[in-house]
Amino acid sequence: MKNTLKDVLGRLSLTSVIALASSAAFADVKVGAIFDLTGGLNIYGIQQNNALNLAIKNVNAAGGVNGETVTVVGYDAQSELSKYTQFAQTSVLRDGISAMFAGLTSSSREAIRPIFREANIPYFYSSLYEGGACDRQTFVTGSSASQQLNVLMNWAVETYGPKIYIMAPDYNFGTISGHWIHKFAADNGAEVVGEDYLALSVTDYAPTIQKIQAASPDVVVALPVGAAQTGFLEQFAAAGLKDTIGVVSTNYGSGNQQVVVSPQAGEGLVSAMGYFPSVESDANAAFKAAWEAEYGSDTPIVAGAVDVWNAVHLWAAAVNKAGTADTEEVIAALESGLTFEAPNGTVTLEPGSHHLRQDVYIARGNANSGFDIVQTFEDSAPTYENEMCDLIENPDLAEHFIPEG
Amino acid sequence: MFKVSGATGGYGKTTIIRDVSLEVQPAEIVALLGRNGVGKSTLMRFATGLVKAQAGTVEIAGVAAPPAPSKRAKMGLGYVPQGRFVFPRMTVIENISVAAASNGFDAKQVVAELFEDFPLLVPKAHDLAGGLSGGQQQVLALARALAIRPKILLLDEPTEGVQPSIIDEMAGVLKRVNQEREIAILVAEQNLDFCLSIAERAYVMEKGAIRMETDRDSLLADKVLQQELLGV
Amino acid sequence: MEPDFLATVLLSSLSSASILLIATLGLAVVYGLMGVINLAHGEFLMVGAYSALTATQIGLPFLLAIPFAVFMTMLIGAVVELLIIRRLYGRIFDTMLATWGLGMVFNQTAVLLFGTVSPGIGMPQWNFRIGDFSLAVYPLTMIVVAALLLAFVYVLMTKTVYGMKARASIQEPQMAQAIGIDSARVNTLTFAIGCGLAGFAGAILLPIIPATPSMGLFFAVKGFLTVVVAGPVALTGTALTALGLGGGASVTASFMTSVIGDVFFFFVTALLLWLYPLGISSKWRRKL
Amino acid sequence: MFEKLYKSSGLIFPALATIAALAVSGSLDAYLAFVATSWIIFGLLGLSLDVIWGRGGLLSLAQTAFYGLGGYFGAVVAINMAPTYGMSLVWALPCSALFGALIAAALGYVIFYARMGALQSTILSYTLTLLLWSVTQTFKLDVGAATIGGDNGLSGIPGFVLGFGEEAKKLKPNAAFALVVCISAAVYFVTYWLMRSNFGKIVDCIRIDIQKTELLGYDIRKVQVLNFAYSGAVAGIAGALFALWANYLNPSIFSVQEALLVPIYVLVGGLGTLAGPFLGALIIGGLSFWLGGGAAGGQTTLILGTVLILLVLFLQNGVLGALGSLWRRFMPDPNNAARLTGAVQIDTEVLEDILVEAEKTAGPAKNLSTDEAFKRFGGVIPVNKVSRDFTPGEPHSLIGPNGAGKSSFLKTCVGLYRPEGGTISLGDEDITKAPVFARVRSGMGMKNQKPQVFGEKTVRENLWIAAYARTKDSAKSDAISAQILGMLGLGAQSGVQASALSHGQQQWLDIGMVLCLAPRVVLLDEPAAGMTNEETRELSVLVRTLAKHTTVVVVEHDMEFVRTLEGHVTVLHQGKLFAEGDIKTLRANDAVLDIYLGRGEHV
């Protein structure tokens, strides 16, 4: 019984392998993609995947890489971590890809990073995150926490005052961001008067709101993750606190929060990120036009999508520069200080840390669930990653740096 | 009045009773006798509709009974199962009320009436039925069956696990309701003494079928038959 | 500790416990009265939330959207009972697994229908002050809502003929039929009421918790623990447990962190189960 | 031939499957081999649940907790040792198994020693998983070279490394697949053997009727904790294999979804079949692989959910269970013999022999005494300061109105109820605080009102398990059970499942099981209930014979039966001693007539 079933399954998968292989036979360069197209994280995953396909189309329209067409072998991770490992192995063992674009959460990145390191395939991670990922095969095109928080804290202390309260999710993104808030607050002569790290399961924010009032800060740094934590902003506003205490964030608006939050709660919230659709530049106008032509304009474009777009173009530029898609040459080209005219301004790939130097924008939520850009900080460097991670000096580094304390 | 014809049924694919027919006249008390496992309980449950009929019909007051047990109850079929099966997390009053109310009777009035018949239940009126002793539960199960104002009452092993003095009391009440309210009664029992103290006539079952029909006096007289059929 | 802070904490913890109770009552009815653990309860809550959201989007005022949500969830609940639950009475673990499967189907269907992002409807911007502290009014009204809902369910199940029939049908299904109750229909209604209560919870909590396909999960998990700790006397037990566990977790979260609040919740659950292996109400002599 | 194959199907088919899997492992597509390895690992995890759920009767939702914790622990050790010494398996597997077993034993101790209800146990196990899930999100710890980094997980776990030393390389997917197949097969066959052993038989009995098993003198809590620990060890091994397979662990292993996936594997394959979970994991894994493998968003959860519902509704016993019942349909029904029984006739000579023999091995009869024994349930006091001595020689009958506390008194004596006051002694031994099984081992034997037999087991097995409880010796148990079987006249039914017996036969079988214990004190609660008059007469003979060699206490309503016992009668009323004497004196006692016997004609 068991055997026959296995045989059937085996045959089934073999045929599917053959089918996939034959469909890819005329392609010269293959890249892999693993994003969450279904499940709870698909608001990001679908856009990341859309950006990837759009970028590949754009690259192919411009003549491909080294004159060869690029094709995508894509997978749906279904918002499940175990699927990431499985598909990463699949792409290595079966598909023969030249580069991988994958992942949203830090855990998804950490799960698959060793696989591509071992297989020696460049891996592009495109999402804002807490920072610190470091190895020779990994390239990060999203902005790291220190990169965003540096400018944001500066601005927040100046605008609202020196007493700061932290509301963040209780896992790495939140706690490491918390660390940077402490550091940048101290740098600016400000003080963290209280902090609350919340489990993702929390739906009732009354305790947090009381603690905030007890600490009476000038500004709350709120880093809500997921729809439930977005409820915090709603409850904060309903308690009548929004008018007296400022709210700033590095991830509000990175996905759907500005849509989920009602206008009366969302208006006036301040966010600092590497991209807002309202960025005014030719590159962004062209990007948005291409996007709308392909996918329409129903949902605002998230920063993660632009990060994927940038990743694909940086990779293509590196392959063209190297004249081959072979890993060693491509990494060498990527480490040569590549720049790219991105929708969010000029981005530069730092050779040592494999992170991007890019613009960071501070924007304020408006009444239409959109953002108005308040200030632009050009060419913000990933200082922490540059400091910790020098892959030119130490190509064998394979770490995830976490700031002490 | 109450008639079962050609009853054939059982559980799943097993047939336990085959082609059983019997009849109870108005205001008559009939006993159903037989050893363990001859199918008395199955016949009782067949009559209520709780055992699905493979063949056969049930007639109550001259009308063919529909298959749904709840409809049969509404036609006046009262049933006291073996093992009582009172509603454990409901009070004594609720056990009686729900039966009365489900058949469109005034629950308060019915409860008052039955408390007169069964004074034993009065001090327990607000207790949960599950906390009553076995004998009290048996009385409650009887009261509940009477609450639907039945025309025919089926009793399955009402004396099992019940103390002698309560058995006495039950016999008295059964005789009384039989005479005063003209309720026909069919009682399945192993306790021959109890049976014959209230019933005039008896059916004796063996291996899922009716072996014979007899009356009290001839059964009492026939020791051989008692030995052979009932293991007395 | 300043008295105004303490008062605020107590009041908002009471509201947290009430929110948990509102979200749990449907589960308690279905478990306590029918012996069915409905693992899809959270998804029914979610269906209620989306129903109310859709209703407000087509222009219905929020107060009318709530009955609409209740109606929708009751309808779906009745269909589910007829197609699935009905065949599984008395098989508690099978019903758990089947309703879990159902939850997966609902969840995925919601993703397909609504996507993972839906706009929130916002909370009424009323608030009032206790000393230095300002509190939103809407979450506090949940205390009253919970009390009313509890009273409603209690009266429905203990004082009405339907309530007696419902309890009889599930305690001794065959005997219920034998005394003239159409127990199949009664059970369908009871399950639908349980689902309707979930729908009510999803709708009335919508201003506090935005609608997402997975919004019910954590409520279902906590509600599920609450109901099981409560034990056989479903209604009173659940009210007490929700107050203790939910309120306690919220007080803990106020003085420490939300994660410690969660740990408190789970830990006290474990402790209570150790002390009362069959639920805290297993020895109570109460109906409901 | 056909039947033999059926009986050993749990060995032959898995062995064939293992051989086939090994045979194809070399030629399998590397990628398929990689994915299929995870299915085998999930199957192993499913097996761990089947041990505690299908056999032990507890639906544990903590299997992923043991799996995850075991995996983490083993991985940490492997990360530190394997780069230098190689052999990642040798480090990871034992550590994981041990750690999984320890955690399971700790949880099992709480569940089983508190004697929790089924649902509550499930919930508590679930609580553990949830607790881990919320705590591990932020749990950070450096252990040597290993960094447990909260939600970022634990990476850098070596793969399957078999060689020694620094140079050892990790296995390629095909070899890793073959290795995991071998390990899983080994665990499966050990489990199969364990579940067939005497230990497994006791586990089975606990599932079928926990109270009866304890009344036979088995320390059920210890057996349950051991069984749970074994299941935890299996889960731990699966966790280690998973860690080595994925090279990465993360708190999501403790998530709600993962925890509930395990029961699905078991249910799909067939609960209690041991081999079923592997099949289930293969089907579910294959299904989601086939549905969700491509880029087009597969609606895996939607389909899985639907499959689950359909499965519960239409294929209750899973694939293997369904196949098994199909197979049985083509075999002769062993329970046919149940219908061929005549009336029971006790062979008093054999009974005497048995009792004399028992006296030799278990010592002389003991007195049972209570002194001011007191038990209350809320406001009800079923046992109110009862002081009484029961001695061998003649039967003692307890009578009294319903609710007088007769059954409660017996249950208090045997330990099913814990008294709040007073003492209970057996011989010279104070057993007031002793658990049920300890009292049984000291010589108490009790038969409850309803017949308690292990329905799925055969008549012979029922008696055997009772005899084994005392002798702990298979050969002796064989002999004793055969002897009692003959005495009861159930020889022709020895291979019949106990559930197929009639109510009366089950009563006799239950009494036979009590006799297997060679008890020095016998407590019988309404043994004549549901018996025909001729059976009651046989019972009376048996009780009188028994009373010559042991102390016998009988609770009974049937006055005729009580009269034929010709023994001492005690009347209980409202939990208190009310009257005593022989039946004749009591029949003349007005008070007894008032409260119990009544004055009617039906007595």
Short mmCIF file of C-alpha atoms in Angstrom, two decimals, chain A residues 81-315:
data_model
loop_
_atom_site.label_atom_id
_atom_site.label_comp_id
_atom_site.label_asym_id
_atom_site.label_seq_id
_atom_site.Cartn_x
_atom_site.Cartn_y
_atom_site.Cartn_z
CA LEU A 81 8.23 28.89 7.70
CA SER A 82 8.76 25.21 6.91
CA LYS A 83 7.84 25.88 3.28
CA TYR A 84 10.76 28.28 2.97
CA THR A 85 13.33 25.62 3.83
CA GLN A 86 11.63 23.12 1.61
CA PHE A 87 11.47 25.38 -1.43
CA ALA A 88 14.95 26.74 -0.87
CA GLN A 89 16.28 23.18 -1.01
CA THR A 90 14.09 22.48 -4.03
CA SER A 91 15.48 25.43 -5.92
CA VAL A 92 19.03 24.36 -5.13
CA LEU A 93 18.61 20.64 -5.72
CA ARG A 94 16.36 20.82 -8.73
CA ASP A 95 16.08 24.15 -10.45
CA GLY A 96 19.66 25.24 -10.98
CA ILE A 97 19.03 28.90 -10.23
CA SER A 98 21.62 31.66 -10.51
CA ALA A 99 20.16 33.86 -7.78
CA MET A 100 17.42 33.77 -5.20
CA PHE A 101 14.99 36.50 -4.19
CA ALA A 102 13.03 35.49 -1.14
CA GLY A 103 11.68 36.15 2.27
CA LEU A 104 9.80 38.64 4.33
CA THR A 105 10.30 37.87 8.01
CA SER A 106 13.68 37.61 9.66
CA SER A 107 12.99 34.01 10.55
CA SER A 108 12.35 33.12 6.91
CA ARG A 109 15.67 34.72 6.01
CA GLU A 110 17.54 32.96 8.77
CA ALA A 111 15.96 29.65 7.76
CA ILE A 112 17.17 29.75 4.17
CA ARG A 113 20.35 31.82 4.39
CA PRO A 114 22.57 28.82 5.29
CA ILE A 115 21.17 26.83 2.37
CA PHE A 116 22.24 29.42 -0.20
CA ARG A 117 25.50 29.98 1.57
CA GLU A 118 26.27 26.30 1.28
CA ALA A 119 25.11 26.13 -2.33
CA ASN A 120 27.03 29.37 -3.03
CA ILE A 121 24.15 31.18 -4.71
CA PRO A 122 23.58 34.93 -4.23
CA TYR A 123 20.54 35.50 -2.07
CA PHE A 124 18.66 38.81 -2.00
CA TYR A 125 16.57 39.71 1.04
CA SER A 126 14.27 42.63 0.46
CA SER A 127 12.36 43.77 3.49
CA LEU A 128 12.82 46.29 6.25
CA TYR A 129 14.21 44.48 9.26
CA GLU A 130 16.12 44.80 12.51
CA GLY A 131 19.53 44.59 10.77
CA GLY A 132 22.66 42.56 11.33
CA ALA A 133 22.49 39.77 8.73
CA CYS A 134 25.94 39.14 7.39
CA ASP A 135 27.43 36.58 5.03
CA ARG A 136 29.04 36.56 1.64
CA GLN A 137 26.05 35.23 -0.32
CA THR A 138 23.43 37.42 1.33
CA PHE A 139 22.50 40.85 0.01
CA VAL A 140 19.99 43.04 1.82
CA THR A 141 18.13 45.74 -0.08
CA GLY A 142 15.64 46.75 2.60
CA SER A 143 16.55 49.33 5.19
CA SER A 144 17.75 48.20 8.60
CA ALA A 145 16.40 49.42 11.92
CA SER A 146 19.40 51.57 12.78
CA GLN A 147 19.30 53.18 9.38
CA GLN A 148 15.69 54.33 9.78
CA LEU A 149 15.71 55.01 13.50
CA ASN A 150 18.80 57.17 13.38
CA VAL A 151 17.09 59.88 11.41
CA LEU A 152 13.67 59.32 12.93
CA MET A 153 14.82 59.72 16.53
CA ASN A 154 16.72 62.81 15.63
CA TRP A 155 13.65 64.31 14.10
CA ALA A 156 11.25 63.12 16.80
CA VAL A 157 13.24 64.55 19.71
CA GLU A 158 13.52 67.85 17.91
CA THR A 159 9.84 67.97 17.00
CA TYR A 160 8.14 66.58 20.09
CA GLY A 161 10.56 66.63 23.01
CA PRO A 162 13.02 64.47 24.90
CA LYS A 163 10.72 61.98 26.68
CA ILE A 164 10.27 58.83 24.70
CA TYR A 165 8.07 55.76 25.14
CA ILE A 166 8.55 52.53 23.16
CA MET A 167 5.70 50.27 22.09
CA ALA A 168 7.04 47.33 20.10
CA PRO A 169 6.34 43.69 19.35
CA ASP A 170 8.08 41.26 21.64
CA TYR A 171 10.42 39.55 19.24
CA ASN A 172 13.66 40.41 17.53
CA PHE A 173 12.39 43.19 15.29
CA GLY A 174 10.87 44.95 18.30
CA THR A 175 13.55 44.35 20.89
CA ILE A 176 16.46 45.22 18.59
CA SER A 177 14.67 48.32 17.38
CA GLY A 178 14.18 49.12 21.07
CA HIS A 179 17.90 48.88 21.54
CA TRP A 180 18.53 51.42 18.78
CA ILE A 181 15.88 53.75 20.12
CA HIS A 182 17.70 53.77 23.45
CA LYS A 183 21.00 54.45 21.73
CA PHE A 184 19.78 57.21 19.41
CA ALA A 185 17.74 58.77 22.20
CA ALA A 186 20.88 59.01 24.30
CA ASP A 187 22.78 60.42 21.32
CA ASN A 188 20.18 63.16 21.08
CA GLY A 189 20.14 63.90 24.79
CA ALA A 190 16.70 62.37 25.16
CA GLU A 191 15.44 59.77 27.59
CA VAL A 192 13.36 56.61 27.26
CA VAL A 193 10.76 56.98 30.01
CA GLY A 194 9.10 53.65 29.48
CA GLU A 195 8.73 50.72 27.14
CA ASP A 196 6.27 47.92 26.53
CA TYR A 197 6.98 44.90 24.37
CA LEU A 198 3.85 43.11 23.30
CA ALA A 199 3.08 39.60 22.18
CA LEU A 200 1.55 39.35 18.72
CA SER A 201 -1.53 37.78 20.30
CA VAL A 202 -2.44 40.89 22.28
CA THR A 203 -5.64 42.57 21.22
CA ASP A 204 -6.35 44.66 24.26
CA TYR A 205 -4.07 47.67 24.64
CA ALA A 206 -5.58 49.24 27.72
CA PRO A 207 -2.62 48.18 29.89
CA THR A 208 -0.15 49.72 27.44
CA ILE A 209 -2.13 52.92 27.18
CA GLN A 210 -2.20 53.24 30.96
CA LYS A 211 1.51 52.69 31.20
CA ILE A 212 2.08 55.34 28.58
CA GLN A 213 -0.05 57.80 30.50
CA ALA A 214 1.72 56.96 33.72
CA ALA A 215 5.05 57.70 32.05
CA SER A 216 3.71 60.84 30.31
CA PRO A 217 6.13 60.90 27.36
CA ASP A 218 6.39 63.52 24.63
CA VAL A 219 6.41 60.92 21.88
CA VAL A 220 5.62 57.24 21.49
CA VAL A 221 7.68 55.17 19.10
CA ALA A 222 5.11 52.60 17.99
CA LEU A 223 6.17 49.62 15.92
CA PRO A 224 2.93 47.63 15.58
CA VAL A 225 3.15 44.38 13.65
CA GLY A 226 0.07 42.73 12.23
CA ALA A 227 -3.51 43.86 12.20
CA ALA A 228 -4.08 43.17 15.90
CA GLN A 229 -1.28 45.50 16.96
CA THR A 230 -2.61 48.11 14.62
CA GLY A 231 -5.56 48.12 17.00
CA PHE A 232 -3.22 49.87 19.42
CA LEU A 233 -3.24 52.99 17.28
CA GLU A 234 -7.03 52.91 17.23
CA GLN A 235 -7.32 52.51 20.99
CA PHE A 236 -4.65 55.15 21.59
CA ALA A 237 -6.58 57.64 19.52
CA ALA A 238 -9.92 56.70 21.09
CA ALA A 239 -8.48 57.36 24.53
CA GLY A 240 -7.89 60.91 23.32
CA LEU A 241 -4.12 60.80 23.59
CA LYS A 242 -3.11 61.40 19.99
CA ASP A 243 -3.44 65.16 20.30
CA THR A 244 -1.11 65.48 23.27
CA ILE A 245 1.46 62.75 22.56
CA GLY A 246 3.23 62.30 19.24
CA VAL A 247 3.37 58.91 17.55
CA VAL A 248 6.26 57.94 15.28
CA SER A 249 7.09 54.61 13.67
CA THR A 250 9.47 52.87 11.34
CA ASN A 251 6.99 50.35 10.04
CA TYR A 252 3.64 52.11 10.06
CA GLY A 253 2.70 52.06 6.39
CA SER A 254 5.14 49.31 5.45
CA GLY A 255 2.14 47.13 4.67
CA ASN A 256 -1.49 47.85 5.17
CA GLN A 257 -1.65 49.65 8.50
CA GLN A 258 -2.64 53.01 7.08
CA VAL A 259 -5.65 51.32 5.43
CA VAL A 260 -6.70 49.28 8.46
CA VAL A 261 -6.56 52.22 10.84
CA SER A 262 -9.51 54.55 10.61
CA PRO A 263 -8.69 58.05 9.33
CA GLN A 264 -9.31 59.66 12.71
CA ALA A 265 -6.66 57.43 14.25
CA GLY A 266 -4.24 57.41 11.33
CA GLU A 267 -4.06 61.07 10.46
CA GLY A 268 -0.95 62.72 11.77
CA LEU A 269 1.00 59.56 12.58
CA VAL A 270 4.60 59.86 11.50
CA SER A 271 6.57 57.13 9.80
CA ALA A 272 10.14 56.85 8.60
CA MET A 273 10.86 54.41 5.79
CA GLY A 274 12.97 53.87 2.71
CA TYR A 275 10.06 54.36 0.36
CA PHE A 276 6.66 56.01 0.17
CA PRO A 277 4.58 56.03 -3.00
CA SER A 278 4.47 59.80 -2.72
CA VAL A 279 8.22 60.15 -3.34
CA GLU A 280 8.67 62.63 -6.16
CA SER A 281 11.24 61.55 -8.72
CA ASP A 282 11.34 60.49 -12.37
CA ALA A 283 12.37 56.99 -11.45
CA ASN A 284 9.42 56.64 -9.08
CA ALA A 285 7.00 58.06 -11.64
CA ALA A 286 8.20 55.58 -14.23
CA PHE A 287 8.07 52.73 -11.71
CA LYS A 288 4.56 53.61 -10.59
CA ALA A 289 3.37 53.91 -14.18
CA ALA A 290 4.73 50.47 -15.03
CA TRP A 291 3.23 49.02 -11.86
CA GLU A 292 -0.21 50.50 -12.46
CA ALA A 293 -0.20 49.32 -16.04
CA GLU A 294 0.48 45.80 -14.85
CA TYR A 295 -1.39 45.54 -11.56
CA GLY A 296 -3.70 48.56 -11.28
CA SER A 297 -3.72 51.04 -8.45
CA ASP A 298 -6.04 49.48 -5.90
CA THR A 299 -3.52 49.10 -3.13
CA PRO A 300 -0.63 51.35 -2.19
CA ILE A 301 2.78 50.01 -3.19
CA VAL A 302 4.72 48.83 -0.14
CA ALA A 303 8.38 49.53 0.55
CA GLY A 304 9.18 45.82 0.35
CA ALA A 305 8.12 45.75 -3.30
CA VAL A 306 10.51 48.54 -4.17
CA ASP A 307 13.25 46.70 -2.27
CA VAL A 308 12.68 43.66 -4.49
CA TRP A 309 12.67 45.84 -7.60
CA ASN A 310 16.00 47.30 -6.52
CA ALA A 311 17.43 43.86 -5.75
CA VAL A 312 16.62 42.49 -9.20
CA HIS A 313 18.11 45.46 -10.94
CA LEU A 314 21.26 45.40 -8.85
CA TRP A 315 21.68 41.72 -9.60
#
